[in-house]
mmCIF file of C-alpha atoms and ligand atoms in Angstrom:
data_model
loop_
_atom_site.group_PDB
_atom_site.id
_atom_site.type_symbol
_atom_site.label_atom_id
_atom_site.label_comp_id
_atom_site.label_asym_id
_atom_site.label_seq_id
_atom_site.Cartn_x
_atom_site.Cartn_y
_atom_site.Cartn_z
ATOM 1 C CA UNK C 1 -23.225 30.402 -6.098
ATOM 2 C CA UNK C 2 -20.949 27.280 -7.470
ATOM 3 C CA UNK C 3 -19.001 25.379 -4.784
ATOM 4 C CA UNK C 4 -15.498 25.264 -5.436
ATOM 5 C CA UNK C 5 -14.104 21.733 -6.194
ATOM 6 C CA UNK C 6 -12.022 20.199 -3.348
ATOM 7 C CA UNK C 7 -9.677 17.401 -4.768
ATOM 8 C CA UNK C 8 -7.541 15.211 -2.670
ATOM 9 C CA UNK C 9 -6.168 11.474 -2.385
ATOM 10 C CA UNK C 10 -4.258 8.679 -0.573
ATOM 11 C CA UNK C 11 -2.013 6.342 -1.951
ATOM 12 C CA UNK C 12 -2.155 2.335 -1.083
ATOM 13 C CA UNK C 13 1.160 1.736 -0.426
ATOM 14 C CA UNK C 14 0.562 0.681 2.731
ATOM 15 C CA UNK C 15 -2.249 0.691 6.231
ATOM 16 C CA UNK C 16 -4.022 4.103 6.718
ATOM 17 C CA UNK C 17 -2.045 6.259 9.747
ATOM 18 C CA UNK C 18 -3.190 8.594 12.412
ATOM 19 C CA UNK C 19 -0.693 10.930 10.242
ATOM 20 C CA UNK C 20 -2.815 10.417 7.098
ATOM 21 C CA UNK C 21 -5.849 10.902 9.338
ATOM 22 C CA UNK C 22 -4.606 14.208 11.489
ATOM 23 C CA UNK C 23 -3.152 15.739 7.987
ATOM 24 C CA UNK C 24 -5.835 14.994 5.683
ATOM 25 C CA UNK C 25 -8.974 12.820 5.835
ATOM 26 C CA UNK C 26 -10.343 14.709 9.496
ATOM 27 C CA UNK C 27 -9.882 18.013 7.161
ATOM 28 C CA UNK C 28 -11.952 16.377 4.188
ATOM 29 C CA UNK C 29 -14.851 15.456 6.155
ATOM 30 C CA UNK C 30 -14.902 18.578 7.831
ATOM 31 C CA UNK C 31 -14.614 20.481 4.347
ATOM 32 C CA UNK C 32 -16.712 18.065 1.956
ATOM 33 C CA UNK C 33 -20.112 19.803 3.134
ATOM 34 C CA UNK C 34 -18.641 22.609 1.737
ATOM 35 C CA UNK C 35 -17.224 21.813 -1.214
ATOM 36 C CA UNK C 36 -17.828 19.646 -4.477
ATOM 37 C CA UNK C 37 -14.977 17.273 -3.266
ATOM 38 C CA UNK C 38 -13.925 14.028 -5.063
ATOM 39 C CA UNK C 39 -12.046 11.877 -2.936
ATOM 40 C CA UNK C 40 -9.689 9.452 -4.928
ATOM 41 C CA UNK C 41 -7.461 6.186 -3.753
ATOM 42 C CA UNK C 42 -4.721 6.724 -5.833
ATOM 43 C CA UNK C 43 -3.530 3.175 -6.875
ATOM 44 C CA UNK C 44 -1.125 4.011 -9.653
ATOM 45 C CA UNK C 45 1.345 6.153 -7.794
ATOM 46 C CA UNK C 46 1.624 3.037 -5.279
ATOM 47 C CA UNK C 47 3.251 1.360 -8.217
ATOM 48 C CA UNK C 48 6.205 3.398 -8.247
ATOM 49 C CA UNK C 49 7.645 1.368 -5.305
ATOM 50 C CA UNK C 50 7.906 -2.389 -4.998
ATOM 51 C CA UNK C 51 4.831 -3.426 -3.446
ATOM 52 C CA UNK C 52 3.123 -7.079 -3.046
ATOM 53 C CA UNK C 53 0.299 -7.063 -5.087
ATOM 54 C CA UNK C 54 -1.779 -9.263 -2.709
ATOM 55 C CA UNK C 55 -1.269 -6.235 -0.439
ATOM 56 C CA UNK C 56 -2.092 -3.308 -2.712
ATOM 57 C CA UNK C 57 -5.174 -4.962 -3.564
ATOM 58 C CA UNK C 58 -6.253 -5.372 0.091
ATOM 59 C CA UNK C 59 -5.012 -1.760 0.952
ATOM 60 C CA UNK C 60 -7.069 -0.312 -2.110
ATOM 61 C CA UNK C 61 -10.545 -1.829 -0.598
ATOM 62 C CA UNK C 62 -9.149 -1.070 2.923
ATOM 63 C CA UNK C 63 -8.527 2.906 2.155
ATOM 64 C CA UNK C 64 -12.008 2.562 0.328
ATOM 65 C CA UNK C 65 -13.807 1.431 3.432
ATOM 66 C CA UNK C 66 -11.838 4.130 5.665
ATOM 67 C CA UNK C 67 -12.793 7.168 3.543
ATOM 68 C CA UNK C 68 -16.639 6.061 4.092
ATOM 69 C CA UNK C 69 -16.177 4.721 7.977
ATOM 70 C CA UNK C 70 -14.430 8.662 8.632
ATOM 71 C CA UNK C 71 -17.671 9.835 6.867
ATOM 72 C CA UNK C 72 -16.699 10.844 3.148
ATOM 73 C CA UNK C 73 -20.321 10.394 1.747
ATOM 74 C CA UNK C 74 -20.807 9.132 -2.257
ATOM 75 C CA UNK C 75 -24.055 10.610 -2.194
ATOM 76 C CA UNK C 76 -22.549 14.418 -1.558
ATOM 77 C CA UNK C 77 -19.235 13.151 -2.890
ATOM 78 C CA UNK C 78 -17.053 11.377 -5.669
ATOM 79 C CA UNK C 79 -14.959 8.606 -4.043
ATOM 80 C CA UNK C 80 -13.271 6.236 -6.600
ATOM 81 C CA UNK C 81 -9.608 4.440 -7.602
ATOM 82 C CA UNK C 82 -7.204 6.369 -9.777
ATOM 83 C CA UNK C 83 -6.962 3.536 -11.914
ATOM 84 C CA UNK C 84 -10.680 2.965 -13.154
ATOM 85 C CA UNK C 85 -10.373 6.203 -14.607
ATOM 86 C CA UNK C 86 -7.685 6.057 -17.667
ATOM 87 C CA UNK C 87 -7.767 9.469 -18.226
ATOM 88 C CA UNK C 88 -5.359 9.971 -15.102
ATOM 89 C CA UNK C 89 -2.752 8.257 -17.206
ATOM 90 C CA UNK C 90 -3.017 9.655 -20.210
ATOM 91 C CA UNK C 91 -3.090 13.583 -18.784
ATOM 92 C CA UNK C 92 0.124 12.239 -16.977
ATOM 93 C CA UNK C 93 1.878 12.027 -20.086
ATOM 94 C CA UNK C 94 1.127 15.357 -21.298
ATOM 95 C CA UNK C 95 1.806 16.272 -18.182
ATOM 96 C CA UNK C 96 5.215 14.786 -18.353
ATOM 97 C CA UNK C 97 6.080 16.455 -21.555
ATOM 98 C CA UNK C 98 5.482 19.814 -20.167
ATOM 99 C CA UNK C 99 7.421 19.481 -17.378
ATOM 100 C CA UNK C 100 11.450 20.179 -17.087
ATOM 101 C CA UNK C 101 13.824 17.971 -16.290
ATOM 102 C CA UNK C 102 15.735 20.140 -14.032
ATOM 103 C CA UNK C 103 12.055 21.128 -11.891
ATOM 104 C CA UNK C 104 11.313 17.520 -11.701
ATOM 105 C CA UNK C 105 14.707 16.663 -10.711
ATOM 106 C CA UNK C 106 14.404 19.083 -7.385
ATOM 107 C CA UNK C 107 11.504 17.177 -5.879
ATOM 108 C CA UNK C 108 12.566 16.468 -2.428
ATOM 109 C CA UNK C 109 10.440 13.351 -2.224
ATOM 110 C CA UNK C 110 12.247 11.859 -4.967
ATOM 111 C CA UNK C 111 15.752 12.790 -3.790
ATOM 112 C CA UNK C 112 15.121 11.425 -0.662
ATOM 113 C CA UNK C 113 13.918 8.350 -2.339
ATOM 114 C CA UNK C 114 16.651 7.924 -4.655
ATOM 115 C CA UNK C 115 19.109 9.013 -1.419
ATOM 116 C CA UNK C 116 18.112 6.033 0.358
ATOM 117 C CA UNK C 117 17.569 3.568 -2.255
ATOM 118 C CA UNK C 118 19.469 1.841 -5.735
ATOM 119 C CA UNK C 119 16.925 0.193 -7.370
ATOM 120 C CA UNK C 120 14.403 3.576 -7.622
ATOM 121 C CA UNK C 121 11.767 3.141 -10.881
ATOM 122 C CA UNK C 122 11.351 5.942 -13.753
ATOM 123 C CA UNK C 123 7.409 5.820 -12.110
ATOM 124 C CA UNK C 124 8.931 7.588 -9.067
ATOM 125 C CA UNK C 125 10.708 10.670 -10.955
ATOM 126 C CA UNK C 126 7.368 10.882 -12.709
ATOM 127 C CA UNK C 127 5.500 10.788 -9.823
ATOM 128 C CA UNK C 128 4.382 14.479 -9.132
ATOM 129 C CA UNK C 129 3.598 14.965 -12.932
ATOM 130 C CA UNK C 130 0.812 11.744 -12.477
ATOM 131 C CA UNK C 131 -0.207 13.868 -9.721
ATOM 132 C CA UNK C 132 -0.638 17.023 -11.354
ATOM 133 C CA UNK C 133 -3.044 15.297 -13.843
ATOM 134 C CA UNK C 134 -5.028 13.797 -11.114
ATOM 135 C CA UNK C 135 -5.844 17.340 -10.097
ATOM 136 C CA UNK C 136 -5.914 19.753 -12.859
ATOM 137 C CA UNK C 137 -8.349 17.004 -14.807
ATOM 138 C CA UNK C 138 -11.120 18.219 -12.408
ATOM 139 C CA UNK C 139 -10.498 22.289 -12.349
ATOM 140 C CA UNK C 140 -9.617 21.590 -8.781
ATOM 141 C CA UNK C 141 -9.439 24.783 -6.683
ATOM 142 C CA UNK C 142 -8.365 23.158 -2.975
ATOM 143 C CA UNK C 143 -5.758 20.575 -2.384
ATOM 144 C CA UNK C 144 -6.635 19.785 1.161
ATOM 145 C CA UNK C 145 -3.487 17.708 2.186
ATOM 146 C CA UNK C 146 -0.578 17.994 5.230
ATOM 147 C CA UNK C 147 2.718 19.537 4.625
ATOM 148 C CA UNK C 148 4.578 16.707 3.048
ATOM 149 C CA UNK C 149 2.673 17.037 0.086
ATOM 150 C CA UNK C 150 2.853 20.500 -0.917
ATOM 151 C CA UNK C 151 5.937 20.565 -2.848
ATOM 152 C CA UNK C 152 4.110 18.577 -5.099
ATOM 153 C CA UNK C 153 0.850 20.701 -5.417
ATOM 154 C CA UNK C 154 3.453 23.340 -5.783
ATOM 155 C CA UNK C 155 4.731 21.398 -9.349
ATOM 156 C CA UNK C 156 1.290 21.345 -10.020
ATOM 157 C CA UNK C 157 0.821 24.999 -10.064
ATOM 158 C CA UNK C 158 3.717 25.999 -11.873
ATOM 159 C CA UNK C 159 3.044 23.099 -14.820
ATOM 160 C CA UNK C 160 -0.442 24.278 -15.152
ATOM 161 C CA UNK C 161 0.497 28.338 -15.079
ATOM 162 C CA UNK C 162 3.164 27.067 -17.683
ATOM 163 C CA UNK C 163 0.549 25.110 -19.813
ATOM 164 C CA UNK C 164 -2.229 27.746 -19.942
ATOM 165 C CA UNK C 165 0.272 30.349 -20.633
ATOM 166 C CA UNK C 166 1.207 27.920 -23.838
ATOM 167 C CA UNK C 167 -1.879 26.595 -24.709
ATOM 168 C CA UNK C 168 -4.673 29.376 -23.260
ATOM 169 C CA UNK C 169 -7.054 29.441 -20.337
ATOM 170 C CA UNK C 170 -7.356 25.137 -19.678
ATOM 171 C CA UNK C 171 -6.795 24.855 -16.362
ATOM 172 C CA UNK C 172 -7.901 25.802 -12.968
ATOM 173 C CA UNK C 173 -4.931 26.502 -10.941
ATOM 174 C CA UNK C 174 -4.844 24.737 -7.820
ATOM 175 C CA UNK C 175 -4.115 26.265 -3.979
ATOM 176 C CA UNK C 176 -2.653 23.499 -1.939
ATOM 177 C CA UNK C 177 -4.366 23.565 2.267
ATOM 178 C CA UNK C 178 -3.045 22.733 5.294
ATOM 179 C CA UNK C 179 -4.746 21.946 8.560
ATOM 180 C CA UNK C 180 -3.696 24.085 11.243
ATOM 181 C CA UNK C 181 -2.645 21.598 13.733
ATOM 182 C CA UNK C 182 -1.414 18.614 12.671
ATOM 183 C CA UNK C 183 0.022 19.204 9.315
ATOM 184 C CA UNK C 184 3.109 16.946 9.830
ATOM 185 C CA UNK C 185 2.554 14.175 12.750
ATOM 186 C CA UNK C 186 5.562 12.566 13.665
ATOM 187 C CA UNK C 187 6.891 9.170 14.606
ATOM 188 C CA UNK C 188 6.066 7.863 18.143
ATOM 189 C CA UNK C 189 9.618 6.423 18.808
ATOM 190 C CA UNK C 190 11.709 8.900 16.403
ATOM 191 C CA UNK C 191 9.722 12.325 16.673
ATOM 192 C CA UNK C 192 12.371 14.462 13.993
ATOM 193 C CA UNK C 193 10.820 11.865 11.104
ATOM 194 C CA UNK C 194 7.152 12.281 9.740
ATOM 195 C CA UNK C 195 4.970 8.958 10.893
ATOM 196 C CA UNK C 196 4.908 7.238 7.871
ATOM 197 C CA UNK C 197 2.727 3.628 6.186
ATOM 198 C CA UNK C 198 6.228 2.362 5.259
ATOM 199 C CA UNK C 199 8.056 3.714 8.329
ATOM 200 C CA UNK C 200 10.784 0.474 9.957
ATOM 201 C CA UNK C 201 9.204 0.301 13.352
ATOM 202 C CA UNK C 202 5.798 -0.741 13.711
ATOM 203 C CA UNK C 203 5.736 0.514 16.737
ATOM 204 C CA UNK C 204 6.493 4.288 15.396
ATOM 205 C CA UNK C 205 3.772 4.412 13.899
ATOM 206 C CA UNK C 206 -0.555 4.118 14.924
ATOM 207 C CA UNK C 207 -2.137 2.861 11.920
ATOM 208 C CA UNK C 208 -6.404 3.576 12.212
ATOM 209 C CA UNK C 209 -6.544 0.443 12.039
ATOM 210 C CA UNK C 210 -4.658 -0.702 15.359
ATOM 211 C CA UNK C 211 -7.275 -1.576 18.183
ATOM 212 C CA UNK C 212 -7.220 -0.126 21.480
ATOM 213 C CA UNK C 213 -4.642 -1.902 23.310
ATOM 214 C CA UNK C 214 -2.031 -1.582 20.634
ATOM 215 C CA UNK C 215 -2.750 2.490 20.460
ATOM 216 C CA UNK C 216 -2.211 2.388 24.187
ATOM 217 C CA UNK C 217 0.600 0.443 24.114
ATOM 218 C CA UNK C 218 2.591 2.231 21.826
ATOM 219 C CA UNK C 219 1.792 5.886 22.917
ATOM 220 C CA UNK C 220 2.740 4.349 26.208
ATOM 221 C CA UNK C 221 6.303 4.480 24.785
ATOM 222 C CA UNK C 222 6.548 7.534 23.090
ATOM 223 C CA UNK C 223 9.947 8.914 23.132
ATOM 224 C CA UNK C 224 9.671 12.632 25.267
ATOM 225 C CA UNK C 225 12.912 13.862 26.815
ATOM 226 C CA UNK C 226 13.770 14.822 30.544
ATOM 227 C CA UNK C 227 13.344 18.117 30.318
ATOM 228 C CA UNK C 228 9.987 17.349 32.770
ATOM 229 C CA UNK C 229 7.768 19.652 31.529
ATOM 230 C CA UNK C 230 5.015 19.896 28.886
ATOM 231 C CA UNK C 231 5.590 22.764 26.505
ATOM 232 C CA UNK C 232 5.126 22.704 22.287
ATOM 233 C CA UNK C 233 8.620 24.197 21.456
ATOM 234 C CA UNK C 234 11.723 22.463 19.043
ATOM 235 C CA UNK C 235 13.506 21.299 21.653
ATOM 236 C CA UNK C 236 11.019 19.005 22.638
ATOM 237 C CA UNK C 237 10.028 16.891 19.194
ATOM 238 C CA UNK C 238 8.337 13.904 21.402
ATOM 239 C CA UNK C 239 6.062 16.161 23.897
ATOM 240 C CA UNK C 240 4.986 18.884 20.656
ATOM 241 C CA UNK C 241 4.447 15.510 18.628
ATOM 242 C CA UNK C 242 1.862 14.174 21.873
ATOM 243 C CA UNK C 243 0.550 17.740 22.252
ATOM 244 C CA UNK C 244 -0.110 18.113 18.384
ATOM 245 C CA UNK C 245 -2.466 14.630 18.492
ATOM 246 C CA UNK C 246 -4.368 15.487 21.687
ATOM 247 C CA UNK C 247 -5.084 19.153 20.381
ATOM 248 C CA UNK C 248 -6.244 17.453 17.146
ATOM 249 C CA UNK C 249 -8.680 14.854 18.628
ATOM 250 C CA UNK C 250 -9.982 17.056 20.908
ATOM 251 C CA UNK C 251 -9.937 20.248 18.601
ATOM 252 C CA UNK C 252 -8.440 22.696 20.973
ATOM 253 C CA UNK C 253 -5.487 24.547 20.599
ATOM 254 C CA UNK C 254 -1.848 24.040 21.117
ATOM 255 C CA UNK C 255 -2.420 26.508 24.235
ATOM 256 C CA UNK C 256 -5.352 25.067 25.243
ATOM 257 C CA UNK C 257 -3.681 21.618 25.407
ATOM 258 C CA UNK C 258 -0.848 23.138 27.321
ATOM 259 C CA UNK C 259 -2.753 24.524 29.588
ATOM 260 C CA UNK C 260 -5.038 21.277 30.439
ATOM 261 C CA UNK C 261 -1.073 19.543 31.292
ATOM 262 C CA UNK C 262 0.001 22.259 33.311
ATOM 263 C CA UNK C 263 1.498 20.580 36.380
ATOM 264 C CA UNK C 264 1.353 16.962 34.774
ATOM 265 C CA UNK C 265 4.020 14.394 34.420
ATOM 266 C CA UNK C 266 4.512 12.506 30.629
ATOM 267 C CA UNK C 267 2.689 9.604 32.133
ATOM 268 C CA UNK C 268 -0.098 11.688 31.976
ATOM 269 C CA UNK C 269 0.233 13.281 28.736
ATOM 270 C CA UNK C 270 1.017 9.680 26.879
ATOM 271 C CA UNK C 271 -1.887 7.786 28.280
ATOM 272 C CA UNK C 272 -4.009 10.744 27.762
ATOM 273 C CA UNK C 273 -3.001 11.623 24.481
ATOM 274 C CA UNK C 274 -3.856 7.867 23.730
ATOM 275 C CA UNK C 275 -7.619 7.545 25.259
ATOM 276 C CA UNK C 276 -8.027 10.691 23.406
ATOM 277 C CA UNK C 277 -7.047 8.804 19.850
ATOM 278 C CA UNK C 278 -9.090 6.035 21.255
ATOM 279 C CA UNK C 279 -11.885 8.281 21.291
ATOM 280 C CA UNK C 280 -12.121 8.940 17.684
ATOM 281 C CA UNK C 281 -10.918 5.868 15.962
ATOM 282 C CA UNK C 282 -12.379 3.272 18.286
ATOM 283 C CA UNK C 283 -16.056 3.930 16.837
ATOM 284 C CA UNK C 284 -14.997 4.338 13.446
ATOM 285 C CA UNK C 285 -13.049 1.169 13.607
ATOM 286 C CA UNK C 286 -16.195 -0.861 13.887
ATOM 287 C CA UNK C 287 -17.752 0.710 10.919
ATOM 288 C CA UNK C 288 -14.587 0.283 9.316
ATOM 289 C CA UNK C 289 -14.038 -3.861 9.668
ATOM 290 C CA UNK C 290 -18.035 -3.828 8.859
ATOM 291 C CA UNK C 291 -17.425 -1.628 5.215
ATOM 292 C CA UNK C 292 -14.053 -4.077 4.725
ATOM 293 C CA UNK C 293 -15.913 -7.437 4.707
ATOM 294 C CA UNK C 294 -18.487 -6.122 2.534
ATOM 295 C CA UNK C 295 -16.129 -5.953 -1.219
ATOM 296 C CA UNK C 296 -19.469 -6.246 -3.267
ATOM 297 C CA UNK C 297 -20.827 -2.915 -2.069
ATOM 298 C CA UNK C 298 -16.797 -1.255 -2.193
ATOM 299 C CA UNK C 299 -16.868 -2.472 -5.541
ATOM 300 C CA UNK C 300 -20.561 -0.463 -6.066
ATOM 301 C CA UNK C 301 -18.922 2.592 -4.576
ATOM 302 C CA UNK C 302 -15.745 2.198 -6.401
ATOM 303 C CA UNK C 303 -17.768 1.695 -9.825
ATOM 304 C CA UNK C 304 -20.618 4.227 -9.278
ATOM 305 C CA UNK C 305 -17.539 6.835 -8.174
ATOM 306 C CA UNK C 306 -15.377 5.667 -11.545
ATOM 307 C CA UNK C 307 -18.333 6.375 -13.542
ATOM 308 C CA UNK C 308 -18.871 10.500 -12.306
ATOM 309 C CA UNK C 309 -15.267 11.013 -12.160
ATOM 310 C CA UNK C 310 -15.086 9.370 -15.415
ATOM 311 C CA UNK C 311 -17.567 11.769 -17.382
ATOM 312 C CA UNK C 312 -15.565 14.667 -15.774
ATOM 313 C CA UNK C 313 -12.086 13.627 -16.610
ATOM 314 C CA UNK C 314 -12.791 12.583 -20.392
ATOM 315 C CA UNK C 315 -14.448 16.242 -21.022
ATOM 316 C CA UNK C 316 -11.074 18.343 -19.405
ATOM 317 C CA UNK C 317 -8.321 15.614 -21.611
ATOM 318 C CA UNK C 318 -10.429 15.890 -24.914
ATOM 319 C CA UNK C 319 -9.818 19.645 -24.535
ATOM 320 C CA UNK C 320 -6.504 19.077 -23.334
ATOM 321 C CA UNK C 321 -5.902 17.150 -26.677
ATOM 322 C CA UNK C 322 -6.958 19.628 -28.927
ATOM 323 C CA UNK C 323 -5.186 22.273 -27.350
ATOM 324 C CA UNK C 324 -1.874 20.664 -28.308
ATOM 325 C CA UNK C 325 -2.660 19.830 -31.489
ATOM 326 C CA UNK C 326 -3.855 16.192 -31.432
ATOM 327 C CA UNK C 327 -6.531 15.145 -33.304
ATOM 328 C CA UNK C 328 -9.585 14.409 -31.771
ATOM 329 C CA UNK C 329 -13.542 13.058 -33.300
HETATM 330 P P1 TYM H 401 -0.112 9.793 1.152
HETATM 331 O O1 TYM H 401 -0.883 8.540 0.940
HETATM 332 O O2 TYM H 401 1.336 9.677 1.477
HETATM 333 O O3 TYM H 401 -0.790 10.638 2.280
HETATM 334 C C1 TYM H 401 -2.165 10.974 2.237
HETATM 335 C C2 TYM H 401 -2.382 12.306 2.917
HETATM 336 O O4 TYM H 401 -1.944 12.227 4.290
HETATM 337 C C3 TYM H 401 -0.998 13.263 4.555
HETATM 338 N N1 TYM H 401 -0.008 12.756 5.527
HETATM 339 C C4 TYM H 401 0.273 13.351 6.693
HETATM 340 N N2 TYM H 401 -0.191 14.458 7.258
HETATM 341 C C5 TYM H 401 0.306 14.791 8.476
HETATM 342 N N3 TYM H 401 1.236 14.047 9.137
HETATM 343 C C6 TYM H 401 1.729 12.917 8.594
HETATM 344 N N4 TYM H 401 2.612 12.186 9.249
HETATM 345 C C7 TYM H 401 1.245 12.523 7.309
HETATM 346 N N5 TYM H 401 1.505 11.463 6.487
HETATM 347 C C8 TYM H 401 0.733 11.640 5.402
HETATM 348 C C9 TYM H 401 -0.358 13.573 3.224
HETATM 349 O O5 TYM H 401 0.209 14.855 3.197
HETATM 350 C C10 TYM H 401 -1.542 13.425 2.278
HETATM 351 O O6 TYM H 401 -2.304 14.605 2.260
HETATM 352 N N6 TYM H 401 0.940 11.857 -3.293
HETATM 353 C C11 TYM H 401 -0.111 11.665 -2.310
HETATM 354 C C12 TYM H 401 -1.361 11.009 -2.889
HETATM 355 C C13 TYM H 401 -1.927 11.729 -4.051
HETATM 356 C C14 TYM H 401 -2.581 13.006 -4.027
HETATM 357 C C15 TYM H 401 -3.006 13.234 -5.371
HETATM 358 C C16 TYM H 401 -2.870 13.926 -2.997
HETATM 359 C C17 TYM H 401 -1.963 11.277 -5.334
HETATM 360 N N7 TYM H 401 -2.604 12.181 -6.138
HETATM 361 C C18 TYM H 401 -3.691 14.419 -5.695
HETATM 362 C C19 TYM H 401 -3.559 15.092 -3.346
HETATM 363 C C20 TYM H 401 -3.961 15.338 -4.673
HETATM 364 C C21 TYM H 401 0.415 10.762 -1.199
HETATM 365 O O7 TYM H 401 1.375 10.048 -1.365
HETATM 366 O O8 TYM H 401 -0.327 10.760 -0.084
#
C-alpha cells in the first residue's frame, strides 16, 4: 500500500527552541519511517518580519543541520528551503486569489501581530495563503505541527475544499496533527505565553542550541508558584509547563511524571526537568555544531532536496494552471 505524505516546516526567523522541538521535529522523526515526509525550512515566510539578513542566512543552514542532527534522513526523506523551489510562490498567489478577505482577516496570528506592532508588511496578512501552497503542492495528507499552527492548516483546508469544489478534484485535503504532550510549551519565566524564537527574554526561552550549563541555568529559574505541590492543573502554568517537558523527554505520561514527583519539592522538579532536556539535546548538539561547519555538504542536501521537491511541485502547479484557465505548453 502507498504511504501517505507527511508535510511539515520551520521558519528561520530565529534559533531552533525546545518548543519547536517538543511540538514538532521529535514527532517528525518519530513519524518519517512511516510516512513519505518532506521536511521543508521555510525561508520566505521569515520575510514577512524584519529580519537581518546576515541572520536568516545563518538560521537557514542552522535549521538545515538540526533537522539532520534530530535524525530527519534525505535518503528516506525530502529536506530542502522553501525558496529553491519557485513553485511555492507562484501557488501562493493563486492561493491568494482564492482566499477571502474577511477569512484571512480572522487569523489570530496576524491580529496578534498587527495588535502589537505599526509597521506590519502585506507578506504577513498573506502569510497562511503562502502556507497553504507549501502544502497542498505535495497532496499532503498529515500536517504534523503543535497547536499554534493549526489555525493555519485549518485555512488550508477550507481554501483547498473551496478550490476543488470550483475547479474539480486537485487537491488532497490536508488533516493538521498534534503531539499528545507537548503541543504548546510555554515560556520558562512567563508560563501563560507559548516559548517562542523571538520571545524578549532570553532567558524564557531554551533554544537546542544552548549548552548544558545555560539549560540548567535557566530551568533553574523557572517561574512555579507556592502552592508547594506538583500537580498538571491551570492553576499552576509554571509546574504543568516543567511537567509537560520532563513527560516529553522521557516519554511517559503526564501521570506518570506526577507520580515520579510525588513528595518532591520544585528544586527537584526544575533541576530534573533540566538533566532530562540535557539528555536529549546534549548528544544531538555535537552532531549538530559538526553538520553546521560543514555548508558544502548543507548546500548538497539543500540542492539534492530542491531538486525532488522540485519535480513534485512543478507537476501539482501546471495542473493547478490549467484548471483556472491559464495557458500552459
Ligand atoms: P514555526 O517555525 O513557528 O514553528 C515550527 C513548528 O514548531 C511548533 N512550535 C511549538 N510547538 C509547541 N510548543 C511551542 N512553544 C512551539 N513553538 C513552535 C509550531 O507549531 C510548528 O509546528 N508557519 C510555520 C512554518 C510553516 C509550515 C508550513 C508548517 C511554513 N509552511 C507548512 C507546516 C506546514 C511556523 O511559523 O512554524
Amino acid at each position: 500500500m502507498q504511504k501517505e505524505i507527511l508535510y511539515s516546516a520551520t521558519k528561520p526567523t530565529g534559533k531552533l527552541t525546545l518548543g519547536n522541538y517538543i511540538g514538532a521535529i521529535k514527532n517528525w522523526s518519530e513519524m518519517q519511517e512511516n510516512y513519505n515526509s518532506i521536511f521543508c525550512v521555510a525561508d520566505l515566510h521569515s520575510l514577512t518580519i524584519n529580519i537581518d539578513r546576515q541572520e536568516l542566512k545563518d538560521n537557514i543552514y542552522s535549521q538545515i543541520a538540526t533537522f539532520l542532527a534530530f535524525g530527519l534522513d534525505p535518503e528516506k526523506s525530502i529536506i530542502y528551503c522553501q525558496s529553491h523551489v519557485k513553485e511555492h510562490a507562484e501557488l501562493g498567489w493563486i492561493m491568494n486569489c482564492t482566499t477571502y478577505f474577511g477569512e484571512a482577516s480572522r487569523m489570530t496570528q496576524f491580529k496578534d501581530a498587527k495588535a502589537k506592532n505599526k509597521n506590519i508588511s502585506v507578506g504577513l496578512f498573506t502569510y497562511p495563503m503562502l502556507m497553504a501552497a507549501d502544502i497542498l503542492l505535495y497532496d499532503t495528507n498529515v500536517v504534523p505541527v503543535g497547536i499554534d499552527q493549526m489555525q493555519h492548516v485549518e485555512i488550508c483546508r477550507d481554501i483547498a475544499t473551496r478550490f476543488n469544489a470550483k475547479y474539480g478534484e486537485t487537491f488532497a485535503i490536508p488533516k493538521g496533527i498534534v503531539p499528545k504532550t507537548g503541543a504548546k510549551i510555554m515560556g520558562l519565566l512567563d508560563p501563560t505565553k507559548k516559548m517562542a524564537k523571538s520571545g524578549d527574554n532570553d532567558n524564557d526561552v531554551i533554544y537546542i542550541e544552548d549548552d548544558n550549563e545555560t539549560i540548567m541555568r535557566k530551568f533553574k529559574r523557572a517561574v512555579t508558584d507556592s502552592l508547594n505541590r506538583i500537580k498538571y492543573c491551570d492553576e499552576q502554568p509554571g509546574v504543568s509547563n516543567l511537567l509537560t517537558i520532563y513527560s516529553a523527554m522521557k516519554k511517559i505520561t503526564i501521570e506518570q511524571a506526577e507520580k515520579e514527583f510525588e513528595g518532591c519539592g520544585y528544586g527537584d522538579l526544575k533541576t530534573r526537568t533540566a538533566q532530562a532536556v540535557i539528555d536529549v539535546l546534549s548528544p544531538v548538539r555535537e552532531k549538530l555544531n559538526a553538520l553546521k561547519a560543514d555548508k558544502k555538504y548543507l548546500e548538497k542536501i539543500m540542492a539534492e532536496g530542491a531538486e525532488k521537491a522540485r519535480y513534485l511541485a512543478k507537476k501539482k502547479l501546471n495542473k493547478v494552471y490549467k484548471k483556472v484557465g491559464l495557458v500552459t505548453f
